[in-house]
Amino acid sequence: MSVTREELTAFADGELSPEDAARVEAAIAMDAELSRQLIAERRLRAALKRQLDPILDEPVPDALHGLLAQAAAQEVDKEATGAPSGEPAQLLDFAAARQRRKLAEKQAAKKARVPMFSNPRLGFALAASLVLGLMLGTQFHSEGLVIAPSGGGLRATGKLASGLDEQLASANPSGNLRILTSFRRQGGDFCRVFDGGGIAGLACKDRNGWVLERTIASRKVATGEYRQAGSAEADLMAVAQDMARGDPLDPDQERAAKAAGWLGSTK
Amino acid sequence: MSNATFCNELTALLPRLRRFARGLTRDAADADDLCQSTLERALKARQQWEEGTRLDAWIYRIMRNQWFDEIRSRGRRAHTFVHEDEGMTVGTAGDIDAENRVELGNVDRALSRLPDEQREAVVLVLVEGFAYKEAAEIIGIPQGTLTSRLGRGREALLKALGETA
């Protein structure tokens, strides 16, 4: 019985039923030409694998890992806050991806230059530049921060609350919470601007804890090692500046405030 | 499936996705851009994936659709310009390896010269190891069309390898 070219390749590809495979195999065993063809098929497959398989062992670019880590974390925040996710204004196509890569390359090239907020008020500008400095090279972690609704507003709980209590703006960020700045508002309450896990906000301390005055889904653009301050952060810094009484806390003032449990107005 | 699990499974697929992207595009930078846009699309379209179906086939389909959209928008059809010498820039210090290297260069060149549709079929079945039926579903064509593209691509490659079919 003759074996067609299609049958031979289907046999090589493992696509034949057991009966057909047995028939083709028997024919190949008795026909030198068929057996040469089968060997050629196998060599072709092996050559293609040799060509492309080494890619499996290459390190995967950080940007791809980062994209998924970020997506995994964003959803956690969304579930925790019930807020709409901080959907970055991405263009979902190839051209956009290419553009972003080129942008990232450009930014990496001028990595040494730290951008400043354009605001002339020195204190906040300094705080902002500190923030940008801290953001360089920070890795995104996927722990969720928790925000619970309470009474008229949102109140920080869990990791967010403990981070607001304990983390200093001048310290390196731990986990995915960063404190952008700390200041006192009119009336004396201590307030802090934070960013973490897809949500950024401004929280002020009262006797019962941290009340979230503002929350913004933060846009996190991971461009390789370099992260640029999202517009959410710039907006929050502007709000902070309007609310603040005086300049942001310097590291010593911040440590003192922390030691006092961030209870400003009652002191 | 939780979001974290979904993202973990995509993470596990990254090396294979990169291989497929390289096979489709024949260009490292294009391949990485394609991976990026594919992941973004997949995350956005997550709800469209039916649990219990193969996640790899689903995202491969997204990837190939993105790529074919891209080459259409580049106004380039079925031809990749490949310099005659490309793939032949193999080391001269070859002894036993030389034959393999020349073969690799030949395969690479021949693969680049295949029409995009044939290359896609060849890569899905011979490299990525999908069954005819699965590959046809990923591309969105009847199985007969798949086997005919695969057959033509394969003959061209065999010829390039110095084998006659």
CSV table of C-alpha atoms in Angstrom, one decimal, chain A residues 37-132:
chain,number,residue,atom,x,y,z
A,37,GLN,CA,12.2,11.2,3.9
A,38,LEU,CA,11.3,10.4,7.5
A,39,ILE,CA,14.8,11.0,8.6
A,40,ALA,CA,14.8,14.3,6.7
A,41,GLU,CA,11.6,15.4,8.5
A,42,ARG,CA,13.2,14.6,11.8
A,43,ARG,CA,16.3,16.5,11.0
A,44,LEU,CA,14.3,19.5,10.0
A,45,ARG,CA,12.4,19.5,13.3
A,46,ALA,CA,15.7,19.1,15.2
A,47,ALA,CA,17.3,22.0,13.3
A,48,LEU,CA,14.3,24.3,14.0
A,49,LYS,CA,14.5,23.4,17.7
A,50,ARG,CA,18.2,24.1,17.8
A,51,GLN,CA,17.5,27.4,16.2
A,52,LEU,CA,14.7,28.6,18.5
A,53,ASP,CA,15.0,26.6,21.8
A,54,PRO,CA,18.0,28.5,23.1
A,55,ILE,CA,15.5,31.4,23.7
A,56,LEU,CA,13.9,29.4,26.4
A,57,ASP,CA,17.0,29.6,28.4
A,58,GLU,CA,17.5,33.4,28.0
A,59,PRO,CA,16.6,35.6,30.9
A,60,VAL,CA,13.2,37.1,30.5
A,61,PRO,CA,13.3,40.9,30.3
A,62,ASP,CA,12.4,42.6,33.6
A,63,ALA,CA,9.7,44.7,31.9
A,64,LEU,CA,7.7,41.5,31.1
A,65,HIS,CA,8.0,40.1,34.6
A,66,GLY,CA,7.2,43.6,36.0
A,67,LEU,CA,4.0,43.9,33.9
A,68,LEU,CA,2.6,40.7,35.3
A,69,ALA,CA,3.7,41.4,38.9
A,70,GLN,CA,2.1,44.8,38.7
A,71,ALA,CA,-1.1,43.3,37.3
A,72,ALA,CA,-1.2,40.7,40.0
A,73,ALA,CA,-0.8,43.4,42.7
A,74,GLN,CA,-3.2,45.9,41.2
A,75,GLU,CA,-6.1,43.4,41.4
A,76,VAL,CA,-5.4,42.8,45.0
A,77,ASP,CA,-5.8,46.5,45.7
A,78,LYS,CA,-8.9,46.7,43.7
A,79,GLU,CA,-10.4,43.9,45.7
A,80,ALA,CA,-9.3,45.5,48.9
A,81,THR,CA,-10.5,49.0,48.2
A,82,GLY,CA,-13.5,48.3,45.9
A,83,ALA,CA,-12.1,51.2,43.9
A,84,PRO,CA,-11.7,51.0,40.2
A,85,SER,CA,-8.3,49.7,39.3
A,86,GLY,CA,-5.6,52.2,38.4
A,87,GLU,CA,-5.8,51.3,34.8
A,88,PRO,CA,-2.8,53.0,33.1
A,89,ALA,CA,-3.7,54.7,29.9
A,90,GLN,CA,-2.0,52.1,27.8
A,91,LEU,CA,-2.4,51.7,24.2
A,92,LEU,CA,-2.8,48.0,23.7
A,93,ASP,CA,-1.0,47.5,20.6
A,94,PHE,CA,2.4,46.7,19.2
A,95,ALA,CA,3.3,50.2,18.1
A,96,ALA,CA,2.6,51.5,21.6
A,97,ALA,CA,4.8,48.8,23.1
A,98,ARG,CA,7.6,49.7,20.8
A,99,GLN,CA,7.2,53.4,21.5
A,100,ARG,CA,7.3,52.7,25.2
A,101,ARG,CA,10.5,50.6,24.9
A,102,LYS,CA,12.1,53.4,23.0
A,103,LEU,CA,11.0,55.9,25.6
A,104,ALA,CA,12.4,53.6,28.3
A,105,GLU,CA,15.7,53.4,26.5
A,106,LYS,CA,15.8,57.1,26.3
A,107,GLN,CA,15.0,57.6,29.9
A,108,ALA,CA,17.6,55.0,30.9
A,109,ALA,CA,20.1,57.0,29.0
A,110,LYS,CA,19.4,60.1,31.0
A,111,LYS,CA,18.9,58.2,34.2
A,112,ALA,CA,21.3,60.4,36.1
A,113,ARG,CA,19.1,63.5,35.6
A,114,VAL,CA,16.5,63.5,38.3
A,115,PRO,CA,13.4,65.5,37.2
A,116,MET,CA,11.9,68.0,39.6
A,117,PHE,CA,8.4,69.2,40.0
A,118,SER,CA,8.2,72.6,38.5
A,119,ASN,CA,6.7,74.1,41.7
A,120,PRO,CA,8.8,76.9,43.1
A,121,ARG,CA,8.1,76.2,46.7
A,122,LEU,CA,11.4,74.8,47.8
A,123,GLY,CA,10.3,72.5,50.6
A,124,PHE,CA,7.9,70.5,48.5
A,125,ALA,CA,10.2,70.5,45.6
A,126,LEU,CA,12.8,69.0,47.8
A,127,ALA,CA,10.5,66.4,49.1
A,128,ALA,CA,9.4,65.6,45.6
A,129,SER,CA,13.0,65.2,44.4
A,130,LEU,CA,13.7,62.9,47.4
A,131,VAL,CA,10.7,60.8,46.4
A,132,LEU,CA,12.0,60.6,42.9
